[in-house]
mmCIF file of N, CA and C in Angstrom:
data_model
loop_
_atom_site.group_PDB
_atom_site.id
_atom_site.type_symbol
_atom_site.label_atom_id
_atom_site.label_comp_id
_atom_site.label_asym_id
_atom_site.label_seq_id
_atom_site.Cartn_x
_atom_site.Cartn_y
_atom_site.Cartn_z
ATOM 1 N N MET A 1 -37.032 2.446 -73.221
ATOM 2 C CA MET A 1 -37.509 2.012 -71.929
ATOM 3 C C MET A 1 -36.340 1.663 -71.020
ATOM 4 N N VAL A 2 -35.328 0.960 -71.554
ATOM 5 C CA VAL A 2 -34.155 0.580 -70.778
ATOM 6 C C VAL A 2 -33.380 1.827 -70.369
ATOM 7 N N ILE A 3 -33.284 2.811 -71.270
ATOM 8 C CA ILE A 3 -32.577 4.055 -70.975
ATOM 9 C C ILE A 3 -33.288 4.806 -69.859
ATOM 10 N N VAL A 4 -34.607 4.844 -69.874
ATOM 11 C CA VAL A 4 -35.384 5.523 -68.838
ATOM 12 C C VAL A 4 -35.135 4.863 -67.487
ATOM 13 N N LYS A 5 -35.088 3.534 -67.450
ATOM 14 C CA LYS A 5 -34.847 2.816 -66.199
ATOM 15 C C LYS A 5 -33.447 3.141 -65.661
ATOM 16 N N LYS A 6 -32.458 3.233 -66.557
ATOM 17 C CA LYS A 6 -31.099 3.562 -66.123
ATOM 18 C C LYS A 6 -31.049 4.959 -65.523
ATOM 19 N N TYR A 7 -31.688 5.924 -66.193
ATOM 20 C CA TYR A 7 -31.704 7.294 -65.672
ATOM 21 C C TYR A 7 -32.450 7.369 -64.345
ATOM 22 N N LEU A 8 -33.534 6.622 -64.233
ATOM 23 C CA LEU A 8 -34.294 6.585 -62.987
ATOM 24 C C LEU A 8 -33.447 5.996 -61.862
ATOM 25 N N LEU A 9 -32.700 4.935 -62.151
ATOM 26 C CA LEU A 9 -31.832 4.305 -61.164
ATOM 27 C C LEU A 9 -30.734 5.274 -60.723
ATOM 28 N N VAL A 10 -30.129 5.999 -61.670
ATOM 29 C CA VAL A 10 -29.091 6.984 -61.351
ATOM 30 C C VAL A 10 -29.684 8.105 -60.501
ATOM 31 N N PHE A 11 -30.872 8.584 -60.859
ATOM 32 C CA PHE A 11 -31.519 9.660 -60.114
ATOM 33 C C PHE A 11 -31.825 9.229 -58.687
ATOM 34 N N VAL A 12 -32.387 8.048 -58.506
ATOM 35 C CA VAL A 12 -32.721 7.545 -57.177
ATOM 36 C C VAL A 12 -31.450 7.352 -56.356
ATOM 37 N N SER A 13 -30.399 6.806 -56.968
ATOM 38 C CA SER A 13 -29.129 6.600 -56.265
ATOM 39 C C SER A 13 -28.531 7.932 -55.824
ATOM 40 N N ALA A 14 -28.523 8.919 -56.711
ATOM 41 C CA ALA A 14 -27.976 10.238 -56.382
ATOM 42 C C ALA A 14 -28.784 10.900 -55.268
ATOM 43 N N SER A 15 -30.110 10.787 -55.327
ATOM 44 C CA SER A 15 -30.970 11.359 -54.292
ATOM 45 C C SER A 15 -30.700 10.712 -52.940
ATOM 46 N N LEU A 16 -30.553 9.403 -52.930
ATOM 47 C CA LEU A 16 -30.265 8.683 -51.694
ATOM 48 C C LEU A 16 -28.912 9.104 -51.125
ATOM 49 N N LEU A 17 -27.914 9.248 -51.980
ATOM 50 C CA LEU A 17 -26.590 9.669 -51.545
ATOM 51 C C LEU A 17 -26.635 11.077 -50.940
ATOM 52 N N LEU A 18 -27.332 12.010 -51.599
ATOM 53 C CA LEU A 18 -27.470 13.366 -51.064
ATOM 54 C C LEU A 18 -28.184 13.361 -49.717
ATOM 55 N N PHE A 19 -29.196 12.527 -49.579
ATOM 56 C CA PHE A 19 -29.930 12.428 -48.319
ATOM 57 C C PHE A 19 -29.014 11.933 -47.206
ATOM 58 N N ILE A 20 -28.226 10.902 -47.488
ATOM 59 C CA ILE A 20 -27.313 10.343 -46.482
ATOM 60 C C ILE A 20 -26.250 11.370 -46.099
ATOM 61 N N LEU A 21 -25.646 12.040 -47.083
ATOM 62 C CA LEU A 21 -24.634 13.048 -46.794
ATOM 63 C C LEU A 21 -25.227 14.217 -46.018
ATOM 64 N N GLY A 22 -26.433 14.609 -46.364
ATOM 65 C CA GLY A 22 -27.111 15.684 -45.640
ATOM 66 C C GLY A 22 -27.347 15.319 -44.189
ATOM 67 N N CYS A 23 -27.731 14.091 -43.928
ATOM 68 C CA CYS A 23 -27.957 13.652 -42.549
ATOM 69 C C CYS A 23 -26.648 13.617 -41.774
ATOM 70 N N ASN A 24 -25.578 13.163 -42.395
ATOM 71 C CA ASN A 24 -24.278 13.146 -41.730
ATOM 72 C C ASN A 24 -23.822 14.548 -41.392
ATOM 73 N N GLU A 25 -24.027 15.495 -42.314
ATOM 74 C CA GLU A 25 -23.614 16.870 -42.074
ATOM 75 C C GLU A 25 -24.373 17.454 -40.893
ATOM 76 N N LYS A 26 -25.655 17.184 -40.798
ATOM 77 C CA LYS A 26 -26.443 17.690 -39.687
ATOM 78 C C LYS A 26 -25.990 17.089 -38.371
ATOM 79 N N SER A 27 -25.637 15.818 -38.353
ATOM 80 C CA SER A 27 -25.211 15.208 -37.102
ATOM 81 C C SER A 27 -23.872 15.769 -36.661
ATOM 82 N N GLN A 28 -22.980 16.134 -37.611
ATOM 83 C CA GLN A 28 -21.722 16.768 -37.240
ATOM 84 C C GLN A 28 -21.978 18.147 -36.670
ATOM 85 N N ASP A 29 -22.882 18.910 -37.292
ATOM 86 C CA ASP A 29 -23.226 20.226 -36.766
ATOM 87 C C ASP A 29 -23.828 20.110 -35.374
ATOM 88 N N ALA A 30 -24.605 19.071 -35.131
ATOM 89 C CA ALA A 30 -25.217 18.885 -33.817
ATOM 90 C C ALA A 30 -24.148 18.715 -32.749
ATOM 91 N N SER A 31 -23.039 18.051 -33.088
ATOM 92 C CA SER A 31 -21.981 17.866 -32.100
ATOM 93 C C SER A 31 -21.316 19.190 -31.774
ATOM 94 N N LEU A 32 -21.378 20.150 -32.672
ATOM 95 C CA LEU A 32 -20.774 21.453 -32.415
ATOM 96 C C LEU A 32 -21.591 22.298 -31.454
ATOM 97 N N THR A 33 -22.846 21.973 -31.264
ATOM 98 C CA THR A 33 -23.679 22.759 -30.374
ATOM 99 C C THR A 33 -24.111 21.964 -29.150
ATOM 100 N N ASN A 34 -23.428 20.873 -28.887
ATOM 101 C CA ASN A 34 -23.756 20.029 -27.756
ATOM 102 C C ASN A 34 -22.959 20.470 -26.542
ATOM 103 N N ASN A 35 -23.500 20.257 -25.340
ATOM 104 C CA ASN A 35 -22.809 20.618 -24.113
ATOM 105 C C ASN A 35 -21.552 19.793 -23.872
ATOM 106 N N GLU A 36 -21.334 18.748 -24.635
ATOM 107 C CA GLU A 36 -20.197 17.878 -24.409
ATOM 108 C C GLU A 36 -18.997 18.289 -25.263
ATOM 109 N N VAL A 37 -18.678 19.558 -25.251
ATOM 110 C CA VAL A 37 -17.521 20.087 -25.958
ATOM 111 C C VAL A 37 -16.551 20.590 -24.903
ATOM 112 N N LEU A 38 -15.281 20.227 -25.049
ATOM 113 C CA LEU A 38 -14.259 20.654 -24.100
ATOM 114 C C LEU A 38 -13.302 21.609 -24.793
ATOM 115 N N ILE A 39 -13.125 22.773 -24.194
ATOM 116 C CA ILE A 39 -12.173 23.758 -24.688
ATOM 117 C C ILE A 39 -11.042 23.810 -23.685
ATOM 118 N N ASP A 40 -9.841 23.549 -24.160
ATOM 119 C CA ASP A 40 -8.664 23.500 -23.301
ATOM 120 C C ASP A 40 -7.642 24.498 -23.824
ATOM 121 N N LEU A 41 -7.298 25.473 -22.996
ATOM 122 C CA LEU A 41 -6.305 26.478 -23.370
ATOM 123 C C LEU A 41 -5.069 26.278 -22.513
ATOM 124 N N VAL A 42 -3.942 26.069 -23.161
ATOM 125 C CA VAL A 42 -2.678 25.891 -22.453
ATOM 126 C C VAL A 42 -1.819 27.108 -22.743
ATOM 127 N N CYS A 43 -1.442 27.805 -21.679
ATOM 128 C CA CYS A 43 -0.624 29.005 -21.803
ATOM 129 C C CYS A 43 0.774 28.623 -22.294
ATOM 130 N N ILE A 44 1.236 29.350 -23.284
ATOM 131 C CA ILE A 44 2.607 29.173 -23.772
ATOM 132 C C ILE A 44 3.417 30.288 -23.122
ATOM 133 N N ALA A 45 4.261 29.940 -22.163
ATOM 134 C CA ALA A 45 4.997 30.937 -21.377
ATOM 135 C C ALA A 45 6.026 31.657 -22.233
ATOM 136 N N HIS A 46 5.976 32.968 -22.164
ATOM 137 C CA HIS A 46 6.979 33.816 -22.795
ATOM 138 C C HIS A 46 7.543 34.695 -21.683
ATOM 139 N N THR A 47 8.780 34.552 -21.372
ATOM 140 C CA THR A 47 9.373 35.345 -20.303
ATOM 141 C C THR A 47 9.316 36.820 -20.651
ATOM 142 N N GLY A 48 8.886 37.615 -19.680
ATOM 143 C CA GLY A 48 8.835 39.061 -19.851
ATOM 144 C C GLY A 48 7.633 39.572 -20.625
ATOM 145 N N THR A 49 6.647 38.721 -20.936
ATOM 146 C CA THR A 49 5.468 39.185 -21.672
ATOM 147 C C THR A 49 4.218 38.963 -20.831
ATOM 148 N N ASN A 50 3.072 39.041 -21.486
ATOM 149 C CA ASN A 50 1.783 38.924 -20.791
ATOM 150 C C ASN A 50 1.710 37.679 -19.927
ATOM 151 N N GLU A 51 1.052 37.843 -18.811
ATOM 152 C CA GLU A 51 0.786 36.676 -17.974
ATOM 153 C C GLU A 51 -0.444 35.974 -18.534
ATOM 154 N N CYS A 52 -0.395 34.677 -18.531
ATOM 155 C CA CYS A 52 -1.571 33.913 -18.908
ATOM 156 C C CYS A 52 -1.588 32.639 -18.076
ATOM 157 N N SER A 53 -2.710 31.993 -18.029
ATOM 158 C CA SER A 53 -2.816 30.752 -17.273
ATOM 159 C C SER A 53 -3.673 29.766 -18.047
ATOM 160 N N ASP A 54 -3.454 28.496 -17.772
ATOM 161 C CA ASP A 54 -4.233 27.447 -18.429
ATOM 162 C C ASP A 54 -5.697 27.574 -18.016
ATOM 163 N N ARG A 55 -6.588 27.322 -18.962
ATOM 164 C CA ARG A 55 -8.030 27.405 -18.690
ATOM 165 C C ARG A 55 -8.735 26.252 -19.378
ATOM 166 N N LYS A 56 -9.848 25.816 -18.810
ATOM 167 C CA LYS A 56 -10.718 24.800 -19.414
ATOM 168 C C LYS A 56 -12.157 25.293 -19.342
ATOM 169 N N PHE A 57 -12.883 25.031 -20.407
ATOM 170 C CA PHE A 57 -14.300 25.381 -20.476
ATOM 171 C C PHE A 57 -15.054 24.207 -21.070
ATOM 172 N N SER A 58 -16.213 23.913 -20.512
ATOM 173 C CA SER A 58 -17.038 22.846 -21.077
ATOM 174 C C SER A 58 -18.497 23.272 -21.207
ATOM 175 N N ASP A 59 -18.779 24.547 -20.951
ATOM 176 C CA ASP A 59 -20.168 25.020 -21.040
ATOM 177 C C ASP A 59 -20.460 25.537 -22.446
ATOM 178 N N LEU A 60 -21.710 25.469 -22.814
ATOM 179 C CA LEU A 60 -22.153 25.846 -24.153
ATOM 180 C C LEU A 60 -21.921 27.334 -24.429
ATOM 181 N N GLU A 61 -22.124 28.179 -23.440
ATOM 182 C CA GLU A 61 -21.963 29.621 -23.634
ATOM 183 C C GLU A 61 -20.514 29.967 -24.012
ATOM 184 N N SER A 62 -19.551 29.368 -23.333
ATOM 185 C CA SER A 62 -18.139 29.612 -23.648
ATOM 186 C C SER A 62 -17.817 29.096 -25.045
ATOM 187 N N PHE A 63 -18.315 27.901 -25.350
ATOM 188 C CA PHE A 63 -18.080 27.340 -26.681
ATOM 189 C C PHE A 63 -18.634 28.262 -27.756
ATOM 190 N N GLU A 64 -19.811 28.815 -27.540
ATOM 191 C CA GLU A 64 -20.416 29.718 -28.519
ATOM 192 C C GLU A 64 -19.560 30.963 -28.733
ATOM 193 N N LEU A 65 -18.921 31.486 -27.668
ATOM 194 C CA LEU A 65 -18.030 32.639 -27.821
ATOM 195 C C LEU A 65 -16.843 32.303 -28.730
ATOM 196 N N PHE A 66 -16.235 31.140 -28.492
ATOM 197 C CA PHE A 66 -15.111 30.718 -29.326
ATOM 198 C C PHE A 66 -15.560 30.450 -30.759
ATOM 199 N N LYS A 67 -16.705 29.824 -30.917
ATOM 200 C CA LYS A 67 -17.221 29.500 -32.252
ATOM 201 C C LYS A 67 -17.533 30.778 -33.034
ATOM 202 N N THR A 68 -18.164 31.752 -32.375
ATOM 203 C CA THR A 68 -18.476 33.017 -33.035
ATOM 204 C C THR A 68 -17.201 33.751 -33.434
ATOM 205 N N ALA A 69 -16.212 33.750 -32.546
ATOM 206 C CA ALA A 69 -14.936 34.404 -32.858
ATOM 207 C C ALA A 69 -14.289 33.754 -34.076
ATOM 208 N N ALA A 70 -14.298 32.431 -34.132
ATOM 209 C CA ALA A 70 -13.704 31.723 -35.268
ATOM 210 C C ALA A 70 -14.502 31.959 -36.550
ATOM 211 N N ASP A 71 -15.825 31.965 -36.443
ATOM 212 C CA ASP A 71 -16.674 32.178 -37.617
ATOM 213 C C ASP A 71 -16.491 33.577 -38.208
ATOM 214 N N ARG A 72 -16.228 34.558 -37.361
ATOM 215 C CA ARG A 72 -16.101 35.942 -37.820
ATOM 216 C C ARG A 72 -14.656 36.330 -38.146
ATOM 217 N N ALA A 73 -13.728 35.439 -37.880
ATOM 218 C CA ALA A 73 -12.319 35.724 -38.169
ATOM 219 C C ALA A 73 -12.113 35.819 -39.676
ATOM 220 N N VAL A 74 -11.194 36.691 -40.066
ATOM 221 C CA VAL A 74 -10.924 36.954 -41.476
ATOM 222 C C VAL A 74 -9.501 36.505 -41.798
ATOM 223 N N LYS A 75 -9.366 35.793 -42.922
ATOM 224 C CA LYS A 75 -8.053 35.291 -43.330
ATOM 225 C C LYS A 75 -7.101 36.454 -43.585
ATOM 226 N N MET A 76 -5.887 36.316 -43.052
ATOM 227 C CA MET A 76 -4.861 37.340 -43.216
ATOM 228 C C MET A 76 -4.069 37.092 -44.491
ATOM 229 N N GLN A 77 -3.544 38.153 -45.054
ATOM 230 C CA GLN A 77 -2.707 38.073 -46.242
ATOM 231 C C GLN A 77 -1.243 38.052 -45.826
ATOM 232 N N GLY A 78 -0.418 37.415 -46.601
ATOM 233 C CA GLY A 78 1.017 37.457 -46.371
ATOM 234 C C GLY A 78 1.525 36.360 -45.454
ATOM 235 N N ILE A 79 2.794 36.489 -45.090
ATOM 236 C CA ILE A 79 3.487 35.507 -44.252
ATOM 237 C C ILE A 79 3.285 35.861 -42.795
ATOM 238 N N LEU A 80 3.012 34.854 -41.976
ATOM 239 C CA LEU A 80 2.783 35.076 -40.546
ATOM 240 C C LEU A 80 4.102 35.197 -39.798
ATOM 241 N N ASN A 81 4.129 36.116 -38.843
ATOM 242 C CA ASN A 81 5.230 36.256 -37.911
ATOM 243 C C ASN A 81 4.573 36.571 -36.573
ATOM 244 N N TYR A 82 4.397 35.555 -35.738
ATOM 245 C CA TYR A 82 3.638 35.746 -34.512
ATOM 246 C C TYR A 82 4.212 34.903 -33.383
ATOM 247 N N ALA A 83 3.827 35.281 -32.176
ATOM 248 C CA ALA A 83 4.147 34.480 -30.993
ATOM 249 C C ALA A 83 2.810 34.041 -30.407
ATOM 250 N N ALA A 84 2.604 32.762 -30.315
ATOM 251 C CA ALA A 84 1.338 32.245 -29.792
ATOM 252 C C ALA A 84 1.265 32.463 -28.285
ATOM 253 N N GLU A 85 0.094 32.837 -27.829
ATOM 254 C CA GLU A 85 -0.151 33.012 -26.398
ATOM 255 C C GLU A 85 -0.692 31.723 -25.789
ATOM 256 N N TYR A 86 -1.571 31.049 -26.517
ATOM 257 C CA TYR A 86 -2.193 29.814 -26.040
ATOM 258 C C TYR A 86 -2.171 28.748 -27.131
ATOM 259 N N THR A 87 -2.157 27.504 -26.712
ATOM 260 C CA THR A 87 -2.533 26.401 -27.582
ATOM 261 C C THR A 87 -3.973 26.091 -27.217
ATOM 262 N N LEU A 88 -4.849 26.212 -28.182
ATOM 263 C CA LEU A 88 -6.284 26.008 -27.994
ATOM 264 C C LEU A 88 -6.662 24.662 -28.586
ATOM 265 N N SER A 89 -7.239 23.802 -27.758
ATOM 266 C CA SER A 89 -7.732 22.498 -28.227
ATOM 267 C C SER A 89 -9.231 22.453 -27.990
ATOM 268 N N ILE A 90 -9.965 22.084 -29.019
ATOM 269 C CA ILE A 90 -11.416 21.923 -28.900
ATOM 270 C C ILE A 90 -11.726 20.466 -29.203
ATOM 271 N N THR A 91 -12.245 19.776 -28.206
ATOM 272 C CA THR A 91 -12.603 18.365 -28.369
ATOM 273 C C THR A 91 -14.120 18.267 -28.428
ATOM 274 N N PHE A 92 -14.608 17.724 -29.525
ATOM 275 C CA PHE A 92 -16.038 17.611 -29.749
ATOM 276 C C PHE A 92 -16.570 16.298 -29.182
ATOM 277 N N GLN A 93 -17.880 16.181 -29.140
ATOM 278 C CA GLN A 93 -18.555 15.004 -28.595
ATOM 279 C C GLN A 93 -18.076 13.717 -29.261
ATOM 280 N N ASN A 94 -17.761 13.770 -30.547
ATOM 281 C CA ASN A 94 -17.323 12.583 -31.277
ATOM 282 C C ASN A 94 -15.830 12.309 -31.102
ATOM 283 N N GLN A 95 -15.204 13.023 -30.144
ATOM 284 C CA GLN A 95 -13.794 12.864 -29.769
ATOM 285 C C GLN A 95 -12.814 13.407 -30.797
ATOM 286 N N ILE A 96 -13.284 14.093 -31.795
ATOM 287 C CA ILE A 96 -12.387 14.760 -32.734
ATOM 288 C C ILE A 96 -11.872 16.024 -32.055
ATOM 289 N N THR A 97 -10.565 16.252 -32.145
ATOM 290 C CA THR A 97 -9.959 17.428 -31.526
ATOM 291 C C THR A 97 -9.346 18.303 -32.602
ATOM 292 N N LYS A 98 -9.656 19.591 -32.551
ATOM 293 C CA LYS A 98 -9.050 20.596 -33.425
ATOM 294 C C LYS A 98 -8.109 21.420 -32.559
ATOM 295 N N LYS A 99 -6.906 21.727 -33.086
ATOM 296 C CA LYS A 99 -5.913 22.481 -32.326
ATOM 297 C C LYS A 99 -5.536 23.762 -33.066
ATOM 298 N N TYR A 100 -5.369 24.816 -32.282
ATOM 299 C CA TYR A 100 -5.062 26.136 -32.807
ATOM 300 C C TYR A 100 -4.035 26.827 -31.919
ATOM 301 N N HIS A 101 -3.414 27.865 -32.455
ATOM 302 C CA HIS A 101 -2.714 28.849 -31.644
ATOM 303 C C HIS A 101 -3.669 30.029 -31.528
ATOM 304 N N LEU A 102 -3.767 30.578 -30.326
ATOM 305 C CA LEU A 102 -4.628 31.728 -30.077
ATOM 306 C C LEU A 102 -3.805 32.802 -29.392
ATOM 307 N N SER A 103 -3.858 33.996 -29.925
ATOM 308 C CA SER A 103 -3.187 35.143 -29.315
ATOM 309 C C SER A 103 -4.191 36.272 -29.184
ATOM 310 N N LEU A 104 -4.342 36.768 -27.947
ATOM 311 C CA LEU A 104 -5.282 37.852 -27.680
ATOM 312 C C LEU A 104 -4.585 39.091 -27.123
ATOM 313 N N GLY A 105 -3.559 38.894 -26.285
ATOM 314 C CA GLY A 105 -2.922 40.022 -25.617
ATOM 315 C C GLY A 105 -3.891 40.695 -24.658
ATOM 316 N N THR A 106 -3.519 41.867 -24.187
ATOM 317 C CA THR A 106 -4.372 42.581 -23.226
ATOM 318 C C THR A 106 -4.909 43.893 -23.786
ATOM 319 N N ASP A 107 -4.405 44.348 -24.924
ATOM 320 C CA ASP A 107 -4.835 45.609 -25.527
ATOM 321 C C ASP A 107 -6.213 45.428 -26.147
ATOM 322 N N ARG A 108 -7.209 46.104 -25.583
ATOM 323 C CA ARG A 108 -8.596 45.943 -26.007
ATOM 324 C C ARG A 108 -8.886 46.631 -27.348
ATOM 325 N N GLU A 109 -7.896 47.299 -27.913
ATOM 326 C CA GLU A 109 -8.041 47.915 -29.235
ATOM 327 C C GLU A 109 -7.404 47.061 -30.327
ATOM 328 N N MET A 110 -6.891 45.894 -29.950
ATOM 329 C CA MET A 110 -6.210 45.019 -30.911
ATOM 330 C C MET A 110 -7.085 43.822 -31.268
ATOM 331 N N LYS A 111 -6.944 43.379 -32.515
ATOM 332 C CA LYS A 111 -7.613 42.163 -32.959
ATOM 333 C C LYS A 111 -6.891 40.960 -32.373
ATOM 334 N N GLY A 112 -7.568 39.819 -32.335
ATOM 335 C CA GLY A 112 -6.944 38.581 -31.912
ATOM 336 C C GLY A 112 -6.410 37.833 -33.124
ATOM 337 N N LEU A 113 -5.663 36.764 -32.862
ATOM 338 C CA LEU A 113 -5.101 35.948 -33.933
ATOM 339 C C LEU A 113 -5.424 34.488 -33.657
ATOM 340 N N LEU A 114 -5.893 33.800 -34.677
ATOM 341 C CA LEU A 114 -6.187 32.370 -34.597
ATOM 342 C C LEU A 114 -5.462 31.680 -35.739
ATOM 343 N N VAL A 115 -4.673 30.635 -35.400
ATOM 344 C CA VAL A 115 -3.930 29.887 -36.415
ATOM 345 C C VAL A 115 -4.226 28.410 -36.218
ATOM 346 N N ASP A 116 -4.779 27.770 -37.238
ATOM 347 C CA ASP A 116 -5.058 26.337 -37.199
ATOM 348 C C ASP A 116 -3.726 25.599 -37.273
ATOM 349 N N LEU A 117 -3.451 24.724 -36.316
ATOM 350 C CA LEU A 117 -2.171 24.024 -36.301
ATOM 351 C C LEU A 117 -2.031 23.033 -37.447
ATOM 352 N N ALA A 118 -3.130 22.727 -38.127
ATOM 353 C CA ALA A 118 -3.051 21.872 -39.316
ATOM 354 C C ALA A 118 -2.446 22.634 -40.495
ATOM 355 N N ASN A 119 -2.444 23.977 -40.419
ATOM 356 C CA ASN A 119 -1.859 24.810 -41.467
ATOM 357 C C ASN A 119 -1.371 26.111 -40.838
ATOM 358 N N THR A 120 -0.162 26.110 -40.343
ATOM 359 C CA THR A 120 0.371 27.274 -39.636
ATOM 360 C C THR A 120 0.833 28.386 -40.568
ATOM 361 N N HIS A 121 0.636 28.230 -41.870
ATOM 362 C CA HIS A 121 0.993 29.274 -42.825
ATOM 363 C C HIS A 121 -0.152 30.261 -43.035
ATOM 364 N N GLU A 122 -1.329 29.944 -42.484
ATOM 365 C CA GLU A 122 -2.484 30.830 -42.624
ATOM 366 C C GLU A 122 -2.968 31.257 -41.253
ATOM 367 N N GLY A 123 -3.187 32.552 -41.115
ATOM 368 C CA GLY A 123 -3.710 33.091 -39.863
ATOM 369 C C GLY A 123 -5.023 33.805 -40.106
ATOM 370 N N TYR A 124 -5.799 33.923 -39.055
ATOM 371 C CA TYR A 124 -7.106 34.572 -39.136
ATOM 372 C C TYR A 124 -7.219 35.623 -38.045
ATOM 373 N N GLU A 125 -7.592 36.846 -38.442
ATOM 374 C CA GLU A 125 -7.764 37.935 -37.493
ATOM 375 C C GLU A 125 -9.154 37.844 -36.870
ATOM 376 N N ILE A 126 -9.171 37.823 -35.550
ATOM 377 C CA ILE A 126 -10.435 37.834 -34.814
ATOM 378 C C ILE A 126 -10.814 39.295 -34.603
ATOM 379 N N PRO A 127 -12.022 39.712 -34.996
ATOM 380 C CA PRO A 127 -12.427 41.101 -34.817
ATOM 381 C C PRO A 127 -12.317 41.551 -33.348
ATOM 382 N N ILE A 128 -12.101 42.842 -33.160
ATOM 383 C CA ILE A 128 -11.890 43.402 -31.824
ATOM 384 C C ILE A 128 -13.027 43.036 -30.872
ATOM 385 N N THR A 129 -14.268 43.127 -31.320
ATOM 386 C CA THR A 129 -15.417 42.828 -30.457
ATOM 387 C C THR A 129 -15.352 41.404 -29.924
ATOM 388 N N GLU A 130 -15.109 40.449 -30.805
ATOM 389 C CA GLU A 130 -15.036 39.044 -30.381
ATOM 390 C C GLU A 130 -13.778 38.785 -29.557
ATOM 391 N N ALA A 131 -12.666 39.427 -29.915
ATOM 392 C CA ALA A 131 -11.428 39.269 -29.141
ATOM 393 C C ALA A 131 -11.642 39.766 -27.707
ATOM 394 N N ASN A 132 -12.350 40.886 -27.546
ATOM 395 C CA ASN A 132 -12.620 41.397 -26.196
ATOM 396 C C ASN A 132 -13.536 40.477 -25.404
ATOM 397 N N LYS A 133 -14.479 39.846 -26.055
ATOM 398 C CA LYS A 133 -15.338 38.875 -25.359
ATOM 399 C C LYS A 133 -14.507 37.687 -24.872
ATOM 400 N N LEU A 134 -13.567 37.245 -25.700
ATOM 401 C CA LEU A 134 -12.685 36.142 -25.283
ATOM 402 C C LEU A 134 -11.767 36.586 -24.149
ATOM 403 N N ARG A 135 -11.251 37.816 -24.225
ATOM 404 C CA ARG A 135 -10.410 38.340 -23.134
ATOM 405 C C ARG A 135 -11.188 38.354 -21.817
ATOM 406 N N ASP A 136 -12.433 38.829 -21.884
ATOM 407 C CA ASP A 136 -13.259 38.865 -20.677
ATOM 408 C C ASP A 136 -13.496 37.462 -20.127
ATOM 409 N N LEU A 137 -13.756 36.508 -21.004
ATOM 410 C CA LEU A 137 -13.962 35.124 -20.583
ATOM 411 C C LEU A 137 -12.699 34.576 -19.923
ATOM 412 N N MET A 138 -11.554 34.894 -20.493
ATOM 413 C CA MET A 138 -10.288 34.382 -19.964
ATOM 414 C C MET A 138 -9.977 34.944 -18.575
ATOM 415 N N LYS A 139 -10.408 36.170 -18.317
ATOM 416 C CA LYS A 139 -10.188 36.773 -16.997
ATOM 417 C C LYS A 139 -11.004 36.057 -15.929
ATOM 418 N N GLY A 140 -12.118 35.476 -16.365
ATOM 419 C CA GLY A 140 -12.958 34.726 -15.445
ATOM 420 C C GLY A 140 -13.839 35.602 -14.679
#
């Protein structure tokens, strides 16, 4: 009887913990789809290369384009050797900011590059379709 009570207590505790963690995860996801997201792109000037300019976006449609591009990006193999075009900062409703390097260029046949500044040893290729959508957004 005592053993059954202990197992019941462990089961109830584990269920409660999973419920709480599940609710927290949903609330974090909700902040990712809220209109209160700020996307800030700062052009990193490279003399003699593509022109770029600083841009800011706070609308849901723009955020969805960036989110889709990041979700569909594929991890690259090997050592990175790249020149960043933009520093991309995404500030969420809860004030957490994620920072990346973003390189798109102007060639519509080229993939984009996304590098999380928390780990600059790993890069992610943005598929051509999503890279072109971001290029179009950047042109305004």
